[in-house]
Amino acid sequence: MYFDEFDFEDEVLDALDAMRFEKCTPIQEQTLQPLMEGRDLIGVAQTGTGKTAAYLLPVLNKLCRGGYPEDAINCVVMAPTRELAQQIDRQLEGFTYFMNVSSVAVYGGNDGQRYEQELRGMSKGADIIVATPGRLISHINLGNIDLSKVSFFILDEADRMLDMGFYSDIMTIAKQLPKERQTMLFSATMPEEIRRLASEILNDPLQITLALAKPAEGITQQAYVCYEGQKMGIINKIFDTESSERVILFASRKTKVKEIARAIRKHGFNVGEMHSDLTQSERDEIMFQYKSRKIDMIVATDILARGIDIDDIRIVINYDVPRDCDDYIHRIGRTARAGSKGRAITFVSEEDQEFFGRIEAFIEQEVPKLEVPAELGEAPAYEPKKKAGARKPAGKRGRGGKKNTNAKSKSKGEGNKEVKSESKKESRGRNRRRGDKKRETAADANKVTVVTDASTTPQPADAPTVKSGEEKKKRRNNRRYRRPKKTDKPNAQPKGE
């Protein structure tokens, strides 16, 4: 279906033509008409399917037709991260080029100049506010924004917002909005918490679900089952035969991102890194360099798994396996966007095999396993149903891994096992004897000798006299000053003072 088949205003069609939007994606085809009719809607579709245009175009079309206050905020779009908020704001700039519609992005991590720009946009009544929950809550608490005339409320990547703990913030924002409004919720997954949120803020919503949490068809998925020390060697081999341009490599921790980026630079690759330790201006600079092809590869945490709008990423590499199946979907969803082709490679170490097995079950397909280059050494067997601690290496590990101690024990013969067994028995026996001796010593130390008659028990001249329990108690009670207990606090003031 084509965009010009919908009843869009000329300004909207001109913008779509200028941006070369012709044919609708499946989520756009099914959601545009109900949203133009004013229905509340839940849209569930994987990343990269065109959800942003699906909810922005109906809103812009209505604003073009007029009938909404010019000096008030008419639409609020919520996004989980500043990167996604920036992406939505950029798309808005393109869609509104031929329209008299204003917008402002509101997110944290900015300098004072950016903050002043947010204040001006909100005070003058920008038609559309694109905001992260935390930043918008701050403006609400400071009295910087009036949401009493909002007609459209949109939640993008709602599942991600709930994962980040924004449920209460969303409910706080929703209470600031008028009850008569159109609400749209878009998400890549549909957990129970999303259903609960939808039941509280949407009114009789239409639900449209497409390809729930499945990789895009254009992604070629591959995996290397390897040891941790073999991963960098595999990266070198991959890019010995093909270009390293338009690559994103994901790692689970920012400390690991920094280590991997340093190692890759040493091998001569042009690489940038993206993680939460960077300031917003540093993140913007990295993305600008990547989009302008000044750097070829980005090593990143899951901060880039959502909210970036780059259509020509060739390869996504999972340096380690994500623990959450949805995170795997979002990571590899950075490639093969807008109907293009792409490739996703995952390194599966021994510790990650169980998690990768869950991912394969989740996506209902077995990911092809590639052979580790022979010069990197032997690779482990793929046994996802075994726990990591239960796996026994079959031989010498690959370069960078630990040696297999089982191979050593085999070369010494079976007799060595008997010697070790006897040694363990002796050790246990010694420990028992030592324990018995300690217990005897402790029992002797606890015995109290009561002296009733000094003439019956000869004592050295300088031997201390052992007092009876009653005598000790009497003396303690007759003390003039009481020793304070450890819990006592001299000169302590009452809490109220």
Coordinates of C-alpha atoms in Angstrom, one line a residue:
M1 CA 0.0 0.0 0.0
Y2 CA 1.3 3.5 -0.9
F3 CA 1.1 6.6 1.3
D4 CA -0.9 8.6 -1.3
E5 CA -3.7 6.1 -0.9
F6 CA -4.5 7.7 2.6
D7 CA -6.3 10.9 3.1
F8 CA -3.2 13.0 3.9
E9 CA -3.0 16.7 3.6
D10 CA -0.8 18.1 0.8
E11 CA 1.8 19.3 3.2
V12 CA 2.2 15.8 4.6
L13 CA 2.4 14.2 1.1
D14 CA 5.0 16.8 0.0
A15 CA 7.2 15.9 3.0
L16 CA 6.8 12.2 2.3
D17 CA 7.8 12.8 -1.3
A18 CA 10.8 14.9 -0.3
M19 CA 12.0 12.2 2.1
R20 CA 11.3 9.5 -0.6
F21 CA 8.7 7.7 1.5
E22 CA 6.5 5.8 -1.0
K23 CA 5.4 2.4 0.1
C24 CA 4.1 1.7 3.7
T25 CA 5.6 -0.9 5.9
P26 CA 3.2 -3.5 7.4
I27 CA 2.9 -1.7 10.7
Q28 CA 2.2 1.6 9.0
E29 CA -0.3 0.0 6.6
Q30 CA -2.3 -1.4 9.6
T31 CA -2.1 1.5 12.0
L32 CA -2.4 4.7 9.9
Q33 CA -6.1 4.5 9.2
P34 CA -7.3 3.7 12.8
L35 CA -5.0 6.5 14.2
M36 CA -6.4 9.0 11.7
E37 CA -9.9 8.0 12.9
G38 CA -8.9 8.8 16.5
R39 CA -8.6 5.3 18.0
D40 CA -6.4 4.6 20.9
L41 CA -3.9 1.9 19.8
I42 CA -1.3 -0.6 20.9
G43 CA 1.2 -1.4 18.2
V44 CA 3.6 -4.3 18.7
A45 CA 6.4 -4.7 16.2
Q46 CA 10.1 -5.3 16.1
T47 CA 12.6 -2.5 15.8
G48 CA 13.3 -1.0 12.3
T49 CA 9.7 -1.5 11.0
G50 CA 8.7 2.2 10.7
K51 CA 6.8 2.7 14.0
T52 CA 7.9 6.3 14.2
A53 CA 6.2 7.4 11.0
A54 CA 3.2 5.2 11.9
Y55 CA 2.4 7.4 14.9
L56 CA 3.8 10.8 13.8
L57 CA 2.0 11.1 10.4
P58 CA -1.6 10.9 11.7
V59 CA -0.8 13.4 14.4
L60 CA 0.8 15.8 11.9
N61 CA -2.1 15.4 9.5
K62 CA -4.6 16.5 12.2
L63 CA -2.4 19.4 13.3
C64 CA -2.2 20.6 9.6
R65 CA -6.0 20.6 9.4
G66 CA -6.2 22.9 12.4
G67 CA -8.6 23.2 15.3
Y68 CA -5.9 22.9 18.0
P69 CA -4.6 25.7 20.3
E70 CA -1.7 27.6 18.8
D71 CA -0.1 28.6 22.1
A72 CA -0.3 25.2 23.8
I73 CA 1.4 21.8 23.7
N74 CA -0.8 19.5 21.6
C75 CA 1.3 16.3 21.6
V76 CA 3.7 14.6 24.0
V77 CA 5.9 11.8 22.7
M78 CA 7.8 9.8 25.3
A79 CA 11.0 7.9 24.6
P80 CA 13.2 5.9 27.0
T81 CA 16.6 7.3 26.0
R82 CA 18.0 10.6 24.7
E83 CA 19.3 8.9 21.6
L84 CA 15.8 7.8 20.6
A85 CA 14.4 11.2 21.5
Q86 CA 16.9 12.8 19.2
Q87 CA 16.1 10.4 16.4
I88 CA 12.3 11.1 16.7
D89 CA 13.1 14.9 16.7
R90 CA 15.1 14.6 13.5
Q91 CA 12.3 12.7 11.8
L92 CA 9.9 15.4 12.9
E93 CA 12.1 18.1 11.3
G94 CA 11.8 16.2 8.0
F95 CA 8.1 15.6 8.2
T96 CA 7.2 19.2 9.2
Y97 CA 9.4 20.9 6.6
F98 CA 6.3 22.1 4.7
M99 CA 4.1 22.6 7.7
N100 CA 3.5 25.3 10.3
V101 CA 4.2 22.8 13.2
S102 CA 6.8 23.3 15.9
S103 CA 8.6 20.8 18.1
V104 CA 11.2 20.6 20.8
A105 CA 13.2 17.7 22.2
V106 CA 13.5 17.5 26.0
Y107 CA 16.1 15.2 27.5
G108 CA 18.9 15.2 30.1
G109 CA 22.7 15.5 29.7
N110 CA 22.6 19.0 28.1
D111 CA 24.4 22.3 28.7
G112 CA 22.7 25.5 29.9
Q113 CA 22.1 26.7 26.4
R114 CA 20.2 23.6 25.5
Y115 CA 18.2 23.9 28.7
E116 CA 17.2 27.5 27.8
Q117 CA 16.1 26.2 24.4
E118 CA 13.8 23.7 26.1
L119 CA 12.3 26.4 28.3
R120 CA 11.6 28.7 25.4
G121 CA 9.9 25.9 23.4
M122 CA 7.7 24.8 26.3
S123 CA 6.7 28.4 27.3
K124 CA 5.8 29.4 23.8
G125 CA 3.7 26.2 23.3
A126 CA 5.6 24.0 20.9
D127 CA 3.0 21.8 19.1
I128 CA 5.0 18.6 19.8
I129 CA 7.3 17.8 22.8
V130 CA 9.6 14.7 22.4
A131 CA 10.8 13.9 25.9
T132 CA 12.5 11.3 28.2
P133 CA 10.4 10.6 31.3
G134 CA 13.0 11.8 33.9
R135 CA 13.6 15.2 32.2
L136 CA 9.9 15.9 31.7
I137 CA 9.2 15.1 35.4
S138 CA 11.8 17.6 36.3
H139 CA 10.1 20.4 34.2
I140 CA 6.7 19.4 35.7
N141 CA 8.0 19.7 39.2
L142 CA 9.6 23.1 38.5
G143 CA 6.4 24.4 36.9
N144 CA 8.0 24.9 33.5
I145 CA 5.4 23.1 31.4
D146 CA 1.6 23.1 31.1
L147 CA 0.2 19.8 29.8
S148 CA -3.5 20.6 30.4
K149 CA -4.3 21.0 26.6
V150 CA -2.5 17.9 25.2
S151 CA -4.6 16.0 22.6
F152 CA -2.1 13.2 21.7
F153 CA 0.0 11.1 24.1
I154 CA 2.5 8.7 22.5
L155 CA 4.7 6.1 24.3
D156 CA 7.5 4.8 22.0
E157 CA 9.6 1.7 23.1
A158 CA 7.2 1.3 26.1
D159 CA 8.8 -2.0 27.1
R160 CA 12.2 -0.4 27.3
M161 CA 10.8 2.4 29.5
L162 CA 9.4 -0.1 31.9
D163 CA 12.6 -2.1 32.0
M164 CA 14.4 1.1 33.0
G165 CA 12.0 1.7 35.9
F166 CA 9.9 4.6 34.4
Y167 CA 6.5 3.1 35.2
S168 CA 5.7 5.6 38.1
D169 CA 7.0 8.5 36.0
I170 CA 4.8 7.6 33.1
M171 CA 1.8 7.4 35.5
T172 CA 2.7 10.8 37.0
I173 CA 2.9 12.4 33.5
A174 CA -0.4 10.8 32.5
K175 CA -2.2 12.4 35.5
Q176 CA -1.1 15.8 34.2
L177 CA -2.9 15.2 30.9
P178 CA -6.6 15.8 30.1
K179 CA -8.8 12.6 30.1
E180 CA -10.1 13.4 26.6
R181 CA -7.1 12.6 24.5
Q182 CA -5.8 10.1 22.0
T183 CA -3.2 7.7 23.4
M184 CA -0.8 5.4 21.4
L185 CA 1.5 2.8 22.8
F186 CA 4.2 1.2 20.7
S187 CA 6.5 -1.6 21.8
A188 CA 8.7 -4.4 20.5
T189 CA 7.4 -6.9 23.1
M190 CA 4.2 -7.3 25.1
P191 CA 4.9 -8.4 28.7
E192 CA 2.3 -8.4 31.4
E193 CA 3.5 -5.0 32.8
I194 CA 2.8 -3.4 29.4
R195 CA -0.7 -4.8 29.5
R196 CA -1.3 -3.3 32.9
L197 CA 0.0 0.1 31.8
A198 CA -2.2 0.0 28.7
S199 CA -5.3 -0.8 30.8
E200 CA -4.6 2.3 33.0
I201 CA -3.9 4.9 30.4
L202 CA -5.6 3.8 27.1
N203 CA -9.3 3.8 26.3
D204 CA -10.7 0.8 24.5
P205 CA -7.4 0.4 22.4
L206 CA -7.1 -1.5 19.2
Q207 CA -4.1 -3.9 19.4
I208 CA -2.0 -4.6 16.3
T209 CA 0.8 -7.2 16.6
L210 CA 3.3 -7.9 13.9
A211 CA 6.2 -10.4 14.1
L212 CA 6.4 -10.3 17.9
A213 CA 10.1 -10.4 19.0
K214 CA 11.5 -12.2 16.0
P215 CA 14.6 -11.2 13.9
A216 CA 14.0 -9.5 10.6
E217 CA 14.0 -11.8 7.6
G218 CA 16.9 -9.9 6.0
I219 CA 19.4 -10.7 8.8
T220 CA 21.8 -13.6 8.3
Q221 CA 22.5 -15.0 11.7
Q222 CA 25.8 -16.8 12.5
A223 CA 27.7 -17.8 15.6
Y224 CA 31.2 -18.8 16.6
V225 CA 31.5 -21.2 19.6
C226 CA 34.8 -20.3 21.1
Y227 CA 36.9 -19.5 24.1
E228 CA 37.1 -16.0 25.5
G229 CA 40.8 -15.7 24.4
Q230 CA 39.9 -16.5 20.8
K231 CA 37.4 -13.7 20.2
M232 CA 39.9 -11.0 19.1
G233 CA 41.6 -13.4 16.7
I234 CA 38.2 -14.2 15.1
I235 CA 37.6 -10.4 14.6
N236 CA 40.9 -10.1 12.9
K237 CA 40.1 -13.0 10.6
I238 CA 36.7 -11.7 9.7
F239 CA 38.0 -8.3 8.6
D240 CA 41.1 -9.7 6.9
T241 CA 38.7 -10.7 4.1
E242 CA 36.1 -8.0 4.2
S243 CA 35.6 -4.3 5.0
S244 CA 35.3 -3.2 8.6
E245 CA 33.0 -0.3 7.7
R246 CA 29.5 0.1 9.0
V247 CA 30.0 -2.3 11.9
I248 CA 28.6 -2.2 15.5
L249 CA 30.1 -4.5 18.1
F250 CA 28.0 -5.0 21.3
A251 CA 29.4 -5.8 24.8
S252 CA 27.4 -6.1 28.0
R253 CA 29.5 -3.8 30.3
K254 CA 31.1 -0.4 29.7
T255 CA 34.4 -1.6 31.2
K256 CA 34.5 -4.4 28.6
V257 CA 33.6 -1.9 25.9
K258 CA 36.6 0.2 26.8
E259 CA 38.9 -2.9 26.8
I260 CA 37.7 -4.2 23.5
A261 CA 38.0 -0.7 21.8
R262 CA 41.6 -0.4 23.0
A263 CA 42.4 -3.9 21.7
I264 CA 40.8 -3.3 18.3
R265 CA 42.6 0.0 17.9
K266 CA 45.9 -1.8 18.5
H267 CA 45.0 -4.0 15.5
G268 CA 44.7 -1.0 13.3
F269 CA 40.9 -0.6 13.1
N270 CA 39.2 2.9 13.0
V271 CA 36.9 2.5 16.0
G272 CA 34.8 4.6 18.4
E273 CA 33.1 3.6 21.7
M274 CA 29.7 4.4 23.1
H275 CA 28.8 3.9 26.8
S276 CA 27.2 5.7 29.7
D277 CA 30.5 7.3 30.9
L278 CA 30.5 9.6 27.9
T279 CA 28.8 13.0 28.1
Q280 CA 26.0 13.8 25.7
S281 CA 28.2 16.0 23.5
E282 CA 30.8 13.1 23.3
R283 CA 28.0 10.7 22.3
D284 CA 26.8 13.1 19.6
E285 CA 30.3 13.5 18.3
I286 CA 30.8 9.7 18.0
M287 CA 27.5 9.3 16.2
F288 CA 28.3 12.2 13.8
Q289 CA 31.7 10.7 13.0
Y290 CA 30.1 7.3 12.4
K291 CA 27.3 8.6 10.1
S292 CA 29.9 10.7 8.2
R293 CA 32.1 7.6 7.8
K294 CA 35.0 9.1 9.7
I295 CA 35.0 6.0 11.9
D296 CA 34.2 2.5 10.6
M297 CA 33.2 0.7 13.7
I298 CA 31.5 1.4 17.1
V299 CA 31.9 -0.7 20.2
A300 CA 28.9 -0.1 22.4
T301 CA 26.8 -1.2 25.3
D302 CA 23.1 -1.8 24.9
I303 CA 22.7 2.0 24.9
L304 CA 22.8 1.6 21.0
A305 CA 20.5 -1.4 20.9
R306 CA 17.6 1.0 20.4
G307 CA 17.2 4.6 19.3
I308 CA 19.6 5.0 16.4
D309 CA 18.5 5.6 12.9
I310 CA 21.2 4.3 10.5
D311 CA 19.9 2.2 7.7
D312 CA 23.2 0.9 6.2
I313 CA 24.8 -1.0 9.1
R314 CA 26.3 -4.1 7.5
I315 CA 27.4 -6.3 10.4
V316 CA 26.4 -6.5 14.1
I317 CA 28.8 -8.5 16.3
N318 CA 27.7 -9.7 19.8
Y319 CA 31.1 -10.0 21.5
D320 CA 29.2 -11.7 24.3
V321 CA 25.8 -13.2 24.5
P322 CA 23.1 -10.9 26.0
R323 CA 21.3 -12.5 29.0
D324 CA 17.9 -11.3 27.8
C325 CA 16.4 -12.7 24.6
D326 CA 14.7 -9.4 23.7
D327 CA 18.1 -7.7 24.0
Y328 CA 19.4 -10.1 21.3
I329 CA 16.5 -9.2 19.0
H330 CA 17.2 -5.4 19.5
R331 CA 20.9 -5.7 19.0
I332 CA 20.8 -7.6 15.7
G333 CA 17.8 -5.4 14.7
R334 CA 20.3 -2.6 14.1
T335 CA 21.1 -4.2 10.7
A336 CA 18.7 -5.2 7.9
R337 CA 16.6 -2.1 8.5
A338 CA 14.0 -0.8 6.1
G339 CA 14.0 -4.0 4.0
S340 CA 17.8 -4.1 3.5
K341 CA 20.1 -7.1 4.2
G342 CA 22.5 -7.5 7.0
R343 CA 24.6 -10.0 9.1
A344 CA 24.7 -10.7 12.8
I345 CA 27.6 -12.6 14.3
T346 CA 27.6 -13.9 18.0
F347 CA 30.6 -15.1 19.9
V348 CA 29.4 -17.9 22.2
S349 CA 31.9 -18.7 25.0
E350 CA 31.6 -21.7 27.4
E351 CA 29.8 -19.5 30.0
D352 CA 27.4 -18.1 27.4
Q353 CA 26.2 -21.4 25.9
E354 CA 23.2 -21.9 28.1
F355 CA 22.0 -18.3 27.4
F356 CA 22.5 -18.7 23.6
G357 CA 20.5 -22.0 23.8
R358 CA 17.6 -20.1 25.3
I359 CA 17.8 -17.5 22.5
E360 CA 17.7 -20.2 19.9
A361 CA 14.6 -21.6 21.5
F362 CA 13.0 -18.2 21.8
I363 CA 13.5 -17.3 18.1
E364 CA 12.6 -20.9 17.2
Q365 CA 15.6 -21.5 15.0
E366 CA 19.1 -22.9 15.3
V367 CA 21.7 -20.3 14.4
P368 CA 24.4 -21.8 12.1
K369 CA 27.8 -22.3 13.8
L370 CA 31.0 -21.3 11.9
E371 CA 34.3 -23.0 12.4
V372 CA 36.9 -21.2 14.5
P373 CA 40.1 -20.7 12.4
A374 CA 42.4 -23.6 13.0
E375 CA 45.4 -21.4 13.8
L376 CA 43.5 -20.1 16.9
G377 CA 43.4 -23.5 18.5
E378 CA 40.7 -26.0 19.3
A379 CA 37.2 -24.7 20.1
P380 CA 34.9 -26.0 22.8
A381 CA 31.9 -28.2 21.9
Y382 CA 28.5 -26.6 21.8
E383 CA 26.5 -28.0 24.7
P384 CA 23.9 -25.4 25.7
K385 CA 21.9 -27.7 28.0
K386 CA 24.9 -28.2 30.3
K387 CA 25.6 -25.7 33.1
A388 CA 28.9 -23.8 32.6
G389 CA 30.5 -25.4 35.7
A390 CA 29.6 -28.9 34.6
R391 CA 31.5 -28.7 31.3
K392 CA 34.8 -30.4 31.0
P393 CA 37.1 -29.2 28.3
A394 CA 38.0 -31.8 25.7
G395 CA 41.7 -30.8 25.3
K396 CA 44.0 -27.8 25.0
R397 CA 42.2 -24.5 24.9
G398 CA 42.6 -22.0 22.2
R399 CA 45.1 -19.1 22.3
G400 CA 44.5 -17.0 25.4
G401 CA 42.5 -19.7 27.3
K402 CA 43.5 -21.7 30.3
K403 CA 45.2 -25.1 29.8
N404 CA 43.2 -28.3 30.5
T405 CA 44.5 -29.9 33.7
N406 CA 42.7 -33.2 32.7
A407 CA 45.2 -33.8 30.0
K408 CA 48.1 -33.7 32.6
S409 CA 46.4 -36.1 35.0
K410 CA 45.9 -38.7 32.2
S411 CA 49.6 -38.7 31.3
K412 CA 50.6 -39.6 34.8
G413 CA 48.5 -42.8 34.8
E414 CA 45.6 -44.2 36.8
G415 CA 47.8 -44.9 39.9
N416 CA 48.0 -41.1 40.5
K417 CA 44.3 -41.1 41.3
E418 CA 44.8 -43.7 44.1
V419 CA 47.7 -41.6 45.6
K420 CA 45.5 -38.5 45.6
S421 CA 42.6 -40.4 47.2
E422 CA 44.8 -41.7 50.0
S423 CA 46.3 -38.2 50.5
K424 CA 42.8 -36.8 50.9
K425 CA 41.8 -39.4 53.5
E426 CA 45.0 -38.7 55.5
S427 CA 44.2 -34.9 55.3
R428 CA 40.7 -35.5 56.5
G429 CA 42.0 -37.6 59.4
R430 CA 44.5 -35.0 60.5
N431 CA 41.8 -32.3 60.4
R432 CA 39.5 -34.4 62.6
R433 CA 42.3 -35.0 65.1
R434 CA 43.2 -31.3 65.2
G435 CA 39.5 -30.4 65.7
D436 CA 39.2 -32.8 68.6
K437 CA 42.3 -31.3 70.2
K438 CA 41.0 -27.8 69.8
R439 CA 37.7 -28.7 71.4
E440 CA 39.5 -30.3 74.3
T441 CA 41.7 -27.3 74.9
A442 CA 38.6 -25.0 74.7
A443 CA 36.8 -27.2 77.3
D444 CA 39.7 -27.0 79.7
A445 CA 39.9 -23.3 79.4
N446 CA 36.3 -23.0 80.4
K447 CA 36.7 -25.0 83.6
V448 CA 36.7 -22.8 86.8
T449 CA 38.5 -24.0 89.9
V450 CA 36.8 -22.9 93.1
V451 CA 39.2 -22.7 96.1
T452 CA 37.4 -23.4 99.3
D453 CA 40.3 -24.2 101.6
A454 CA 43.8 -23.0 100.8
S455 CA 45.3 -25.6 103.2
T456 CA 43.9 -28.6 101.3
T457 CA 45.3 -27.4 97.9
P458 CA 49.0 -26.2 98.1
Q459 CA 49.5 -23.0 96.0
P460 CA 52.7 -21.1 95.0
A461 CA 53.4 -18.0 97.0
D462 CA 52.7 -15.7 94.0
A463 CA 49.7 -17.7 92.6
P464 CA 46.5 -15.5 92.1
T465 CA 43.6 -16.2 94.3
V466 CA 40.6 -17.5 92.3
K467 CA 37.4 -15.8 93.6
S468 CA 34.1 -17.6 93.7
G469 CA 31.2 -16.5 91.4
E470 CA 29.2 -15.1 94.3
E471 CA 32.1 -13.0 95.6
K472 CA 32.7 -11.5 92.1
K473 CA 29.1 -10.6 91.8
K474 CA 29.0 -8.9 95.2
R475 CA 32.1 -6.9 94.3
R476 CA 30.7 -5.8 91.0
N477 CA 27.5 -4.6 92.7
N478 CA 29.5 -2.5 95.2
R479 CA 31.4 -0.6 92.6
R480 CA 30.9 3.2 92.8
Y481 CA 30.9 3.7 89.1
R482 CA 29.2 1.6 86.5
R483 CA 31.1 0.7 83.4
P484 CA 29.0 1.9 80.4
K485 CA 27.8 -0.7 78.0
K486 CA 28.9 -0.6 74.4
T487 CA 25.5 0.5 73.3
D488 CA 25.5 3.5 75.7
K489 CA 26.5 6.8 74.2
P490 CA 27.7 9.3 76.9
N491 CA 26.3 12.8 76.6
A492 CA 23.9 11.7 73.9
Q493 CA 21.2 14.2 73.0
P494 CA 17.6 13.2 72.6
K495 CA 16.5 12.8 68.9
G496 CA 14.2 15.7 69.1
E497 CA 16.9 18.2 70.1

